[in-house]
Amino acid sequence: MKVKLLRYTADAELLCGTAALTSTKSGSPSEIFKKMDTETAKRIIKHVTSYGHVSVIEHASFTFSIEGVSRAMTHQLVRHRVASFTQQSQRYVTYDTLEKYVTPRTISKNAEAKDIFDGTLEKISETYQKLLNLGVPKEDARFILPNAAKTNIIVTMNARELRHFFNLRCCARAQWEIREIATEMLKQTKKAAPALFENAGPSCIELGYCIEGKMKPPECNVEEIKKRFKEL
Ligand SMILES: Cc1cc2nc3c(=O)[nH]c(=O)nc-3n(C[C@H](O)[C@H](O)[C@H](O)COP(=O)(O)OP(=O)(O)OC[C@H]3O[C@@H](n4cnc5c(N)ncnc54)[C@H](O)[C@@H]3O)c2cc1C
């Protein structure tokens, strides 16, 4: 799998800092923006978002290329409605590349499970090809393709939605593939706009406790998680 932050709003922190000051200053946004510096932006964003005025960070958007992931992962990703997506279409792209599917580690490290998995997917692949050869259109032949099928997707989220996405999907309770993708996205956004993603990560980092209650994974330790995400 590969995650690449393709583009993000220029001067994202300065822009969100300007939005934050626009509500309390008499000057125009353009005047505030002209005078804005990184330190002021960082301070004001932290202050304003700490009392719940999080909409100011919606002015910064981030676009990622997410490549070679499973359809099982993208099915979860596209549940996040405050985002924009474009995914490789199985109506137009034939399922015939060399590396067609994602193999979970629990399967790849178990020889017997891997044999069953690979054999089944090979059979699916052959059947898919046979259907195409019989003249069945790609949009119908794809009905037999598995959750493991590889795909590419481009996603754009604003910083507020990203923080919410990280709360849910960097959490140990999230499925491993979307968790790995989310963690890599966070690593790249933290580098691009640190002021917008301070303390971003699973929700326990900001809350100080696990919202999962009885479902909290036994291995989770909030202090360790805080440290790990700070050093990301
Ligand atoms: C660990 C885990 C397990 C999950 N298991 C399941 C499962 O078993 N089955 C399943 O179907 N899903 C499951 N989900 C998906 C989950 O239910 C959400 O659909 C997904 O996480 C998107 O979250 P969201 O709605 O908060 O985000 P977004 O869609 O990005 O929305 C962001 C926020 O905008 C607001 N919002 C967006 N749309 C509306 C709306 N229509 N009305 C009111 N407010 C809105 C909400 O405040 C929301 O939190 C799981 C998610 C996780 C993290």
PDB file of C-alpha atoms and ligand atoms in Angstrom:
ATOM      1  CA  MET A   1       0.000   0.000   0.000  1.00  0.00           C
ATOM      2  CA  LYS A   2       1.112   3.559  -0.592  1.00  0.00           C
ATOM      3  CA  VAL A   3      -0.185   6.849   0.810  1.00  0.00           C
ATOM      4  CA  LYS A   4       0.913  10.157  -0.668  1.00  0.00           C
ATOM      5  CA  LEU A   5      -0.232  13.621   0.328  1.00  0.00           C
ATOM      6  CA  LEU A   6      -0.566  15.068  -3.180  1.00  0.00           C
ATOM      7  CA  ARG A   7      -1.606  18.647  -2.407  1.00  0.00           C
ATOM      8  CA  TYR A   8      -2.868  20.747   0.454  1.00  0.00           C
ATOM      9  CA  THR A   9      -4.084  24.305   0.888  1.00  0.00           C
ATOM     10  CA  ALA A  10      -1.214  26.753   0.540  1.00  0.00           C
ATOM     11  CA  ASP A  11      -0.402  28.572   3.818  1.00  0.00           C
ATOM     12  CA  ALA A  12      -2.919  26.279   5.533  1.00  0.00           C
ATOM     13  CA  GLU A  13      -1.983  27.355   9.059  1.00  0.00           C
ATOM     14  CA  LEU A  14      -1.886  31.081   8.247  1.00  0.00           C
ATOM     15  CA  LEU A  15      -5.277  30.780   6.567  1.00  0.00           C
ATOM     16  CA  CYS A  16      -6.923  28.975   9.508  1.00  0.00           C
ATOM     17  CA  GLY A  17      -5.265  31.421  11.940  1.00  0.00           C
ATOM     18  CA  THR A  18      -6.790  34.249   9.873  1.00  0.00           C
ATOM     19  CA  ALA A  19     -10.216  32.582  10.041  1.00  0.00           C
ATOM     20  CA  ALA A  20      -9.862  32.259  13.815  1.00  0.00           C
ATOM     21  CA  LEU A  21      -9.045  35.969  14.252  1.00  0.00           C
ATOM     22  CA  THR A  22     -11.682  37.140  11.770  1.00  0.00           C
ATOM     23  CA  SER A  23     -14.423  36.476  14.308  1.00  0.00           C
ATOM     24  CA  THR A  24     -12.927  38.713  16.995  1.00  0.00           C
ATOM     25  CA  LYS A  25     -11.038  41.449  15.089  1.00  0.00           C
ATOM     26  CA  SER A  26     -12.489  44.506  13.415  1.00  0.00           C
ATOM     27  CA  GLY A  27     -10.079  44.248  10.431  1.00  0.00           C
ATOM     28  CA  SER A  28     -10.894  42.424   7.206  1.00  0.00           C
ATOM     29  CA  PRO A  29      -9.671  38.836   6.602  1.00  0.00           C
ATOM     30  CA  SER A  30      -7.258  40.102   3.929  1.00  0.00           C
ATOM     31  CA  GLU A  31      -5.698  42.598   6.377  1.00  0.00           C
ATOM     32  CA  ILE A  32      -5.426  39.930   9.085  1.00  0.00           C
ATOM     33  CA  PHE A  33      -3.918  37.449   6.607  1.00  0.00           C
ATOM     34  CA  LYS A  34      -1.269  39.978   5.510  1.00  0.00           C
ATOM     35  CA  LYS A  35      -0.059  40.356   9.115  1.00  0.00           C
ATOM     36  CA  MET A  36      -0.424  36.693  10.136  1.00  0.00           C
ATOM     37  CA  ASP A  37       2.723  34.726  11.073  1.00  0.00           C
ATOM     38  CA  THR A  38       3.194  31.047  11.887  1.00  0.00           C
ATOM     39  CA  GLU A  39       3.621  31.504  15.655  1.00  0.00           C
ATOM     40  CA  THR A  40       0.467  33.641  15.985  1.00  0.00           C
ATOM     41  CA  ALA A  41      -1.467  31.207  13.792  1.00  0.00           C
ATOM     42  CA  LYS A  42      -0.347  28.259  15.925  1.00  0.00           C
ATOM     43  CA  ARG A  43      -1.305  30.009  19.165  1.00  0.00           C
ATOM     44  CA  ILE A  44      -4.706  31.249  17.982  1.00  0.00           C
ATOM     45  CA  ILE A  45      -5.678  27.906  16.369  1.00  0.00           C
ATOM     46  CA  LYS A  46      -4.839  26.075  19.598  1.00  0.00           C
ATOM     47  CA  HIS A  47      -6.806  28.601  21.663  1.00  0.00           C
ATOM     48  CA  VAL A  48      -9.906  28.760  19.462  1.00  0.00           C
ATOM     49  CA  THR A  49     -10.172  24.992  18.805  1.00  0.00           C
ATOM     50  CA  SER A  50      -9.713  24.239  22.531  1.00  0.00           C
ATOM     51  CA  TYR A  51     -13.133  25.724  23.261  1.00  0.00           C
ATOM     52  CA  GLY A  52     -14.827  23.898  20.394  1.00  0.00           C
ATOM     53  CA  HIS A  53     -14.710  26.527  17.636  1.00  0.00           C
ATOM     54  CA  VAL A  54     -13.272  23.869  15.306  1.00  0.00           C
ATOM     55  CA  SER A  55     -14.885  25.118  12.091  1.00  0.00           C
ATOM     56  CA  VAL A  56     -11.961  27.521  11.565  1.00  0.00           C
ATOM     57  CA  ILE A  57      -9.751  24.615  10.462  1.00  0.00           C
ATOM     58  CA  GLU A  58     -12.240  23.620   7.738  1.00  0.00           C
ATOM     59  CA  HIS A  59     -10.533  26.233   5.527  1.00  0.00           C
ATOM     60  CA  ALA A  60      -7.567  23.883   4.935  1.00  0.00           C
ATOM     61  CA  SER A  61      -7.960  20.839   2.691  1.00  0.00           C
ATOM     62  CA  PHE A  62      -5.674  17.869   2.091  1.00  0.00           C
ATOM     63  CA  THR A  63      -5.708  15.505  -0.897  1.00  0.00           C
ATOM     64  CA  PHE A  64      -4.187  12.015  -0.714  1.00  0.00           C
ATOM     65  CA  SER A  65      -3.473   9.311  -3.245  1.00  0.00           C
ATOM     66  CA  ILE A  66      -4.113   5.935  -1.607  1.00  0.00           C
ATOM     67  CA  GLU A  67      -2.762   3.115  -3.728  1.00  0.00           C
ATOM     68  CA  GLY A  68      -2.834  -0.678  -3.734  1.00  0.00           C
ATOM     69  CA  VAL A  69      -5.331  -1.086  -0.898  1.00  0.00           C
ATOM     70  CA  SER A  70      -8.195  -3.556  -0.590  1.00  0.00           C
ATOM     71  CA  ARG A  71     -11.811  -2.848  -1.413  1.00  0.00           C
ATOM     72  CA  ALA A  72     -12.488  -3.898   2.203  1.00  0.00           C
ATOM     73  CA  MET A  73     -10.486  -0.832   3.286  1.00  0.00           C
ATOM     74  CA  THR A  74     -12.039   1.626   0.832  1.00  0.00           C
ATOM     75  CA  HIS A  75     -15.533   0.454   1.774  1.00  0.00           C
ATOM     76  CA  GLN A  76     -14.807   1.675   5.311  1.00  0.00           C
ATOM     77  CA  LEU A  77     -13.056   4.841   4.111  1.00  0.00           C
ATOM     78  CA  VAL A  78     -15.975   6.048   2.000  1.00  0.00           C
ATOM     79  CA  ARG A  79     -18.293   5.881   5.042  1.00  0.00           C
ATOM     80  CA  HIS A  80     -16.724   9.220   5.996  1.00  0.00           C
ATOM     81  CA  ARG A  81     -19.282  11.512   4.409  1.00  0.00           C
ATOM     82  CA  VAL A  82     -17.596  14.873   4.926  1.00  0.00           C
ATOM     83  CA  ALA A  83     -14.943  14.022   2.337  1.00  0.00           C
ATOM     84  CA  SER A  84     -14.556  13.765  -1.448  1.00  0.00           C
ATOM     85  CA  PHE A  85     -13.543  10.528  -3.156  1.00  0.00           C
ATOM     86  CA  THR A  86     -12.753   9.229  -6.624  1.00  0.00           C
ATOM     87  CA  GLN A  87     -12.042   5.516  -6.872  1.00  0.00           C
ATOM     88  CA  GLN A  88     -10.707   3.325  -9.661  1.00  0.00           C
ATOM     89  CA  SER A  89     -13.761   1.800 -11.333  1.00  0.00           C
ATOM     90  CA  GLN A  90     -14.229  -1.942 -11.775  1.00  0.00           C
ATOM     91  CA  ARG A  91     -16.582  -1.058 -14.645  1.00  0.00           C
ATOM     92  CA  TYR A  92     -13.692   0.324 -16.684  1.00  0.00           C
ATOM     93  CA  VAL A  93     -10.487  -1.193 -15.302  1.00  0.00           C
ATOM     94  CA  THR A  94     -10.042  -4.930 -15.832  1.00  0.00           C
ATOM     95  CA  TYR A  95      -9.018  -7.006 -12.815  1.00  0.00           C
ATOM     96  CA  ASP A  96      -5.916  -8.331 -14.545  1.00  0.00           C
ATOM     97  CA  THR A  97      -2.878  -6.705 -13.002  1.00  0.00           C
ATOM     98  CA  LEU A  98      -0.081  -8.945 -11.638  1.00  0.00           C
ATOM     99  CA  GLU A  99      -0.721  -8.140  -7.993  1.00  0.00           C
ATOM    100  CA  LYS A 100      -4.467  -8.270  -7.831  1.00  0.00           C
ATOM    101  CA  TYR A 101      -5.256  -8.523  -4.155  1.00  0.00           C
ATOM    102  CA  VAL A 102      -4.210  -7.622  -0.615  1.00  0.00           C
ATOM    103  CA  THR A 103      -3.239 -10.494   1.690  1.00  0.00           C
ATOM    104  CA  PRO A 104      -3.746  -9.889   5.440  1.00  0.00           C
ATOM    105  CA  ARG A 105      -0.728 -10.777   7.613  1.00  0.00           C
ATOM    106  CA  THR A 106      -2.756 -13.341   9.608  1.00  0.00           C
ATOM    107  CA  ILE A 107      -3.068 -15.219   6.314  1.00  0.00           C
ATOM    108  CA  SER A 108       0.395 -14.624   4.798  1.00  0.00           C
ATOM    109  CA  LYS A 109       2.152 -15.942   7.917  1.00  0.00           C
ATOM    110  CA  ASN A 110       0.045 -19.125   8.041  1.00  0.00           C
ATOM    111  CA  ALA A 111       1.146 -21.455   5.208  1.00  0.00           C
ATOM    112  CA  GLU A 112      -2.062 -23.495   5.142  1.00  0.00           C
ATOM    113  CA  ALA A 113      -4.314 -20.430   5.259  1.00  0.00           C
ATOM    114  CA  LYS A 114      -2.235 -18.778   2.521  1.00  0.00           C
ATOM    115  CA  ASP A 115      -2.607 -21.813   0.251  1.00  0.00           C
ATOM    116  CA  ILE A 116      -6.393 -21.754   0.663  1.00  0.00           C
ATOM    117  CA  PHE A 117      -6.517 -17.948   0.189  1.00  0.00           C
ATOM    118  CA  ASP A 118      -4.269 -17.874  -2.902  1.00  0.00           C
ATOM    119  CA  GLY A 119      -6.027 -20.886  -4.450  1.00  0.00           C
ATOM    120  CA  THR A 120      -9.468 -19.347  -4.007  1.00  0.00           C
ATOM    121  CA  LEU A 121      -8.387 -15.968  -5.394  1.00  0.00           C
ATOM    122  CA  GLU A 122      -6.690 -17.625  -8.365  1.00  0.00           C
ATOM    123  CA  LYS A 123      -9.928 -19.508  -9.076  1.00  0.00           C
ATOM    124  CA  ILE A 124     -11.908 -16.241  -8.830  1.00  0.00           C
ATOM    125  CA  SER A 125      -9.472 -14.616 -11.222  1.00  0.00           C
ATOM    126  CA  GLU A 126      -9.834 -17.440 -13.759  1.00  0.00           C
ATOM    127  CA  THR A 127     -13.626 -17.382 -13.502  1.00  0.00           C
ATOM    128  CA  TYR A 128     -13.658 -13.583 -13.930  1.00  0.00           C
ATOM    129  CA  GLN A 129     -11.563 -13.952 -17.085  1.00  0.00           C
ATOM    130  CA  LYS A 130     -13.855 -16.708 -18.400  1.00  0.00           C
ATOM    131  CA  LEU A 131     -16.906 -14.484 -17.894  1.00  0.00           C
ATOM    132  CA  LEU A 132     -15.216 -11.647 -19.804  1.00  0.00           C
ATOM    133  CA  ASN A 133     -14.303 -14.078 -22.594  1.00  0.00           C
ATOM    134  CA  LEU A 134     -17.978 -15.079 -22.778  1.00  0.00           C
ATOM    135  CA  GLY A 135     -18.843 -11.435 -23.444  1.00  0.00           C
ATOM    136  CA  VAL A 136     -20.072 -10.574 -19.953  1.00  0.00           C
ATOM    137  CA  PRO A 137     -19.350  -6.836 -19.422  1.00  0.00           C
ATOM    138  CA  LYS A 138     -16.769  -5.845 -16.759  1.00  0.00           C
ATOM    139  CA  GLU A 139     -19.508  -4.211 -14.671  1.00  0.00           C
ATOM    140  CA  ASP A 140     -21.199  -7.620 -14.299  1.00  0.00           C
ATOM    141  CA  ALA A 141     -18.117  -9.887 -14.192  1.00  0.00           C
ATOM    142  CA  ARG A 142     -16.933  -7.835 -11.178  1.00  0.00           C
ATOM    143  CA  PHE A 143     -19.774  -9.272  -9.092  1.00  0.00           C
ATOM    144  CA  ILE A 144     -17.521 -12.216  -8.219  1.00  0.00           C
ATOM    145  CA  LEU A 145     -14.517 -10.094  -7.191  1.00  0.00           C
ATOM    146  CA  PRO A 146     -13.532 -10.269  -3.510  1.00  0.00           C
ATOM    147  CA  ASN A 147     -13.076  -7.696  -0.729  1.00  0.00           C
ATOM    148  CA  ALA A 148      -9.346  -8.382  -1.116  1.00  0.00           C
ATOM    149  CA  ALA A 149      -9.313  -6.892  -4.651  1.00  0.00           C
ATOM    150  CA  LYS A 150      -6.766  -4.084  -4.925  1.00  0.00           C
ATOM    151  CA  THR A 151      -7.872  -0.576  -5.757  1.00  0.00           C
ATOM    152  CA  ASN A 152      -6.671   3.036  -5.906  1.00  0.00           C
ATOM    153  CA  ILE A 153      -8.561   5.997  -4.510  1.00  0.00           C
ATOM    154  CA  ILE A 154      -8.031   9.742  -4.215  1.00  0.00           C
ATOM    155  CA  VAL A 155      -9.499  11.432  -1.150  1.00  0.00           C
ATOM    156  CA  THR A 156      -9.809  15.041  -0.062  1.00  0.00           C
ATOM    157  CA  MET A 157     -10.728  16.027   3.491  1.00  0.00           C
ATOM    158  CA  ASN A 158     -10.590  19.297   5.338  1.00  0.00           C
ATOM    159  CA  ALA A 159      -8.538  19.462   8.537  1.00  0.00           C
ATOM    160  CA  ARG A 160     -11.589  19.209  10.823  1.00  0.00           C
ATOM    161  CA  GLU A 161     -12.830  16.044   9.108  1.00  0.00           C
ATOM    162  CA  LEU A 162      -9.289  14.648   9.068  1.00  0.00           C
ATOM    163  CA  ARG A 163      -8.990  15.112  12.834  1.00  0.00           C
ATOM    164  CA  HIS A 164     -12.325  13.307  13.291  1.00  0.00           C
ATOM    165  CA  PHE A 165     -11.184  10.557  10.899  1.00  0.00           C
ATOM    166  CA  PHE A 166      -7.925  10.163  12.883  1.00  0.00           C
ATOM    167  CA  ASN A 167      -9.942   9.970  16.148  1.00  0.00           C
ATOM    168  CA  LEU A 168     -11.821   6.953  14.825  1.00  0.00           C
ATOM    169  CA  ARG A 169      -9.377   5.259  12.490  1.00  0.00           C
ATOM    170  CA  CYS A 170      -6.006   5.621  14.268  1.00  0.00           C
ATOM    171  CA  CYS A 171      -7.647   3.887  17.247  1.00  0.00           C
ATOM    172  CA  ALA A 172      -6.593   0.331  18.114  1.00  0.00           C
ATOM    173  CA  ARG A 173     -10.250  -0.690  17.668  1.00  0.00           C
ATOM    174  CA  ALA A 174     -10.141   0.223  13.956  1.00  0.00           C
ATOM    175  CA  GLN A 175      -9.438  -2.524  11.394  1.00  0.00           C
ATOM    176  CA  TRP A 176      -5.693  -2.902  10.700  1.00  0.00           C
ATOM    177  CA  GLU A 177      -5.597  -1.722   7.074  1.00  0.00           C
ATOM    178  CA  ILE A 178      -7.568   1.500   7.535  1.00  0.00           C
ATOM    179  CA  ARG A 179      -5.634   2.095  10.787  1.00  0.00           C
ATOM    180  CA  GLU A 180      -2.293   1.843   8.956  1.00  0.00           C
ATOM    181  CA  ILE A 181      -3.535   4.155   6.185  1.00  0.00           C
ATOM    182  CA  ALA A 182      -4.927   6.696   8.689  1.00  0.00           C
ATOM    183  CA  THR A 183      -1.699   6.668  10.703  1.00  0.00           C
ATOM    184  CA  GLU A 184       0.377   7.310   7.576  1.00  0.00           C
ATOM    185  CA  MET A 185      -1.998  10.128   6.549  1.00  0.00           C
ATOM    186  CA  LEU A 186      -1.584  11.663  10.007  1.00  0.00           C
ATOM    187  CA  LYS A 187       2.211  11.413   9.785  1.00  0.00           C
ATOM    188  CA  GLN A 188       2.175  13.338   6.495  1.00  0.00           C
ATOM    189  CA  THR A 189      -0.354  15.991   7.573  1.00  0.00           C
ATOM    190  CA  LYS A 190       1.542  16.605  10.834  1.00  0.00           C
ATOM    191  CA  LYS A 191       4.622  17.390   8.739  1.00  0.00           C
ATOM    192  CA  ALA A 192       2.669  19.628   6.336  1.00  0.00           C
ATOM    193  CA  ALA A 193       0.693  21.652   8.910  1.00  0.00           C
ATOM    194  CA  PRO A 194       1.743  20.797  12.500  1.00  0.00           C
ATOM    195  CA  ALA A 195      -0.434  23.493  14.104  1.00  0.00           C
ATOM    196  CA  LEU A 196      -3.599  21.933  12.665  1.00  0.00           C
ATOM    197  CA  PHE A 197      -2.785  18.422  13.852  1.00  0.00           C
ATOM    198  CA  GLU A 198      -1.312  18.939  17.306  1.00  0.00           C
ATOM    199  CA  ASN A 199      -2.673  16.153  19.550  1.00  0.00           C
ATOM    200  CA  ALA A 200      -4.370  14.537  16.545  1.00  0.00           C
ATOM    201  CA  GLY A 201      -4.764  10.765  16.593  1.00  0.00           C
ATOM    202  CA  PRO A 202      -7.071   8.322  18.374  1.00  0.00           C
ATOM    203  CA  SER A 203      -9.670  10.115  20.491  1.00  0.00           C
ATOM    204  CA  CYS A 204      -8.076   8.954  23.788  1.00  0.00           C
ATOM    205  CA  ILE A 205      -5.170  11.379  23.198  1.00  0.00           C
ATOM    206  CA  GLU A 206      -7.374  14.442  23.711  1.00  0.00           C
ATOM    207  CA  LEU A 207      -9.942  12.859  26.023  1.00  0.00           C
ATOM    208  CA  GLY A 208      -7.440  11.119  28.307  1.00  0.00           C
ATOM    209  CA  TYR A 209      -9.652   8.011  28.412  1.00  0.00           C
ATOM    210  CA  CYS A 210     -10.968   5.351  26.010  1.00  0.00           C
ATOM    211  CA  ILE A 211     -14.467   5.940  24.617  1.00  0.00           C
ATOM    212  CA  GLU A 212     -14.788   2.244  23.780  1.00  0.00           C
ATOM    213  CA  GLY A 213     -15.649   1.336  27.382  1.00  0.00           C
ATOM    214  CA  LYS A 214     -15.754  -2.448  27.807  1.00  0.00           C
ATOM    215  CA  MET A 215     -14.512  -2.860  24.212  1.00  0.00           C
ATOM    216  CA  LYS A 216     -11.186  -1.156  25.087  1.00  0.00           C
ATOM    217  CA  PRO A 217      -8.376  -3.430  23.856  1.00  0.00           C
ATOM    218  CA  PRO A 218      -6.439  -4.703  26.928  1.00  0.00           C
ATOM    219  CA  GLU A 219      -3.084  -3.684  25.400  1.00  0.00           C
ATOM    220  CA  CYS A 220      -4.091   0.012  25.183  1.00  0.00           C
ATOM    221  CA  ASN A 221      -2.307   2.439  27.486  1.00  0.00           C
ATOM    222  CA  VAL A 222      -3.313   6.075  26.974  1.00  0.00           C
ATOM    223  CA  GLU A 223       0.077   7.506  28.040  1.00  0.00           C
ATOM    224  CA  GLU A 224       1.974   5.204  25.666  1.00  0.00           C
ATOM    225  CA  ILE A 225      -0.443   6.019  22.823  1.00  0.00           C
ATOM    226  CA  LYS A 226       0.001   9.779  23.457  1.00  0.00           C
ATOM    227  CA  LYS A 227       3.790   9.396  23.324  1.00  0.00           C
ATOM    228  CA  ARG A 228       3.693   7.242  20.162  1.00  0.00           C
ATOM    229  CA  PHE A 229       1.534   9.725  18.255  1.00  0.00           C
ATOM    230  CA  LYS A 230       3.515  12.744  19.472  1.00  0.00           C
ATOM    231  CA  GLU A 231       6.662  11.183  18.037  1.00  0.00           C
ATOM    232  CA  LEU A 232       4.991  10.111  14.770  1.00  0.00           C
TER     233      LEU A 232
HETATM  234  C1  LIG B   1     -14.143   0.732  15.141  1.00  0.00           C
HETATM  235  C2  LIG B   1     -15.249   0.983  14.160  1.00  0.00           C
HETATM  236  C3  LIG B   1     -16.195   0.007  13.922  1.00  0.00           C
HETATM  237  C4  LIG B   1     -17.253   0.222  13.029  1.00  0.00           C
HETATM  238  N1  LIG B   1     -18.168  -0.772  12.815  1.00  0.00           N
HETATM  239  C5  LIG B   1     -19.193  -0.551  11.959  1.00  0.00           C
HETATM  240  C6  LIG B   1     -20.187  -1.569  11.723  1.00  0.00           C
HETATM  241  O1  LIG B   1     -20.123  -2.656  12.294  1.00  0.00           O
HETATM  242  N2  LIG B   1     -21.183  -1.311  10.846  1.00  0.00           N
HETATM  243  C7  LIG B   1     -21.288  -0.102  10.194  1.00  0.00           C
HETATM  244  O2  LIG B   1     -22.227   0.103   9.407  1.00  0.00           O
HETATM  245  N3  LIG B   1     -20.368   0.868  10.399  1.00  0.00           N
HETATM  246  C8  LIG B   1     -19.335   0.682  11.249  1.00  0.00           C
HETATM  247  N4  LIG B   1     -18.415   1.674  11.446  1.00  0.00           N
HETATM  248  C9  LIG B   1     -18.541   2.923  10.683  1.00  0.00           C
HETATM  249  C10 LIG B   1     -19.162   4.060  11.548  1.00  0.00           C
HETATM  250  O3  LIG B   1     -20.438   3.701  11.991  1.00  0.00           O
HETATM  251  C11 LIG B   1     -19.237   5.372  10.742  1.00  0.00           C
HETATM  252  O4  LIG B   1     -20.105   5.194   9.640  1.00  0.00           O
HETATM  253  C12 LIG B   1     -17.881   5.805  10.217  1.00  0.00           C
HETATM  254  O5  LIG B   1     -16.891   5.668  11.192  1.00  0.00           O
HETATM  255  C13 LIG B   1     -17.972   7.278   9.779  1.00  0.00           C
HETATM  256  O6  LIG B   1     -18.055   8.069  10.946  1.00  0.00           O
HETATM  257  P1  LIG B   1     -18.849   9.421  11.009  1.00  0.00           P
HETATM  258  O7  LIG B   1     -20.263   9.223  10.605  1.00  0.00           O
HETATM  259  O8  LIG B   1     -18.618  10.011  12.369  1.00  0.00           O
HETATM  260  O9  LIG B   1     -18.000  10.294   9.961  1.00  0.00           O
HETATM  261  P2  LIG B   1     -18.451  11.262   8.783  1.00  0.00           P
HETATM  262  O10 LIG B   1     -19.426  10.623   7.893  1.00  0.00           O
HETATM  263  O11 LIG B   1     -17.206  11.739   8.169  1.00  0.00           O
HETATM  264  O12 LIG B   1     -19.143  12.447   9.511  1.00  0.00           O
HETATM  265  C14 LIG B   1     -18.420  13.355  10.327  1.00  0.00           C
HETATM  266  C15 LIG B   1     -19.366  13.928  11.341  1.00  0.00           C
HETATM  267  O13 LIG B   1     -20.325  14.748  10.650  1.00  0.00           O
HETATM  268  C16 LIG B   1     -21.594  14.614  11.282  1.00  0.00           C
HETATM  269  N5  LIG B   1     -22.532  14.032  10.306  1.00  0.00           N
HETATM  270  C17 LIG B   1     -22.222  13.539   9.072  1.00  0.00           C
HETATM  271  N6  LIG B   1     -23.331  13.136   8.454  1.00  0.00           N
HETATM  272  C18 LIG B   1     -24.360  13.351   9.296  1.00  0.00           C
HETATM  273  C19 LIG B   1     -25.752  13.122   9.225  1.00  0.00           C
HETATM  274  N7  LIG B   1     -26.340  12.584   8.170  1.00  0.00           N
HETATM  275  N8  LIG B   1     -26.507  13.479  10.282  1.00  0.00           N
HETATM  276  C20 LIG B   1     -25.964  14.039  11.380  1.00  0.00           C
HETATM  277  N9  LIG B   1     -24.634  14.274  11.528  1.00  0.00           N
HETATM  278  C21 LIG B   1     -23.859  13.940  10.489  1.00  0.00           C
HETATM  279  C22 LIG B   1     -21.393  13.699  12.483  1.00  0.00           C
HETATM  280  O14 LIG B   1     -21.109  14.492  13.606  1.00  0.00           O
HETATM  281  C23 LIG B   1     -20.176  12.888  12.114  1.00  0.00           C
HETATM  282  O15 LIG B   1     -19.466  12.360  13.215  1.00  0.00           O
HETATM  283  C24 LIG B   1     -17.357   1.463  12.332  1.00  0.00           C
HETATM  284  C25 LIG B   1     -16.398   2.451  12.590  1.00  0.00           C
HETATM  285  C26 LIG B   1     -15.344   2.234  13.471  1.00  0.00           C
HETATM  286  C27 LIG B   1     -14.326   3.319  13.706  1.00  0.00           C
END
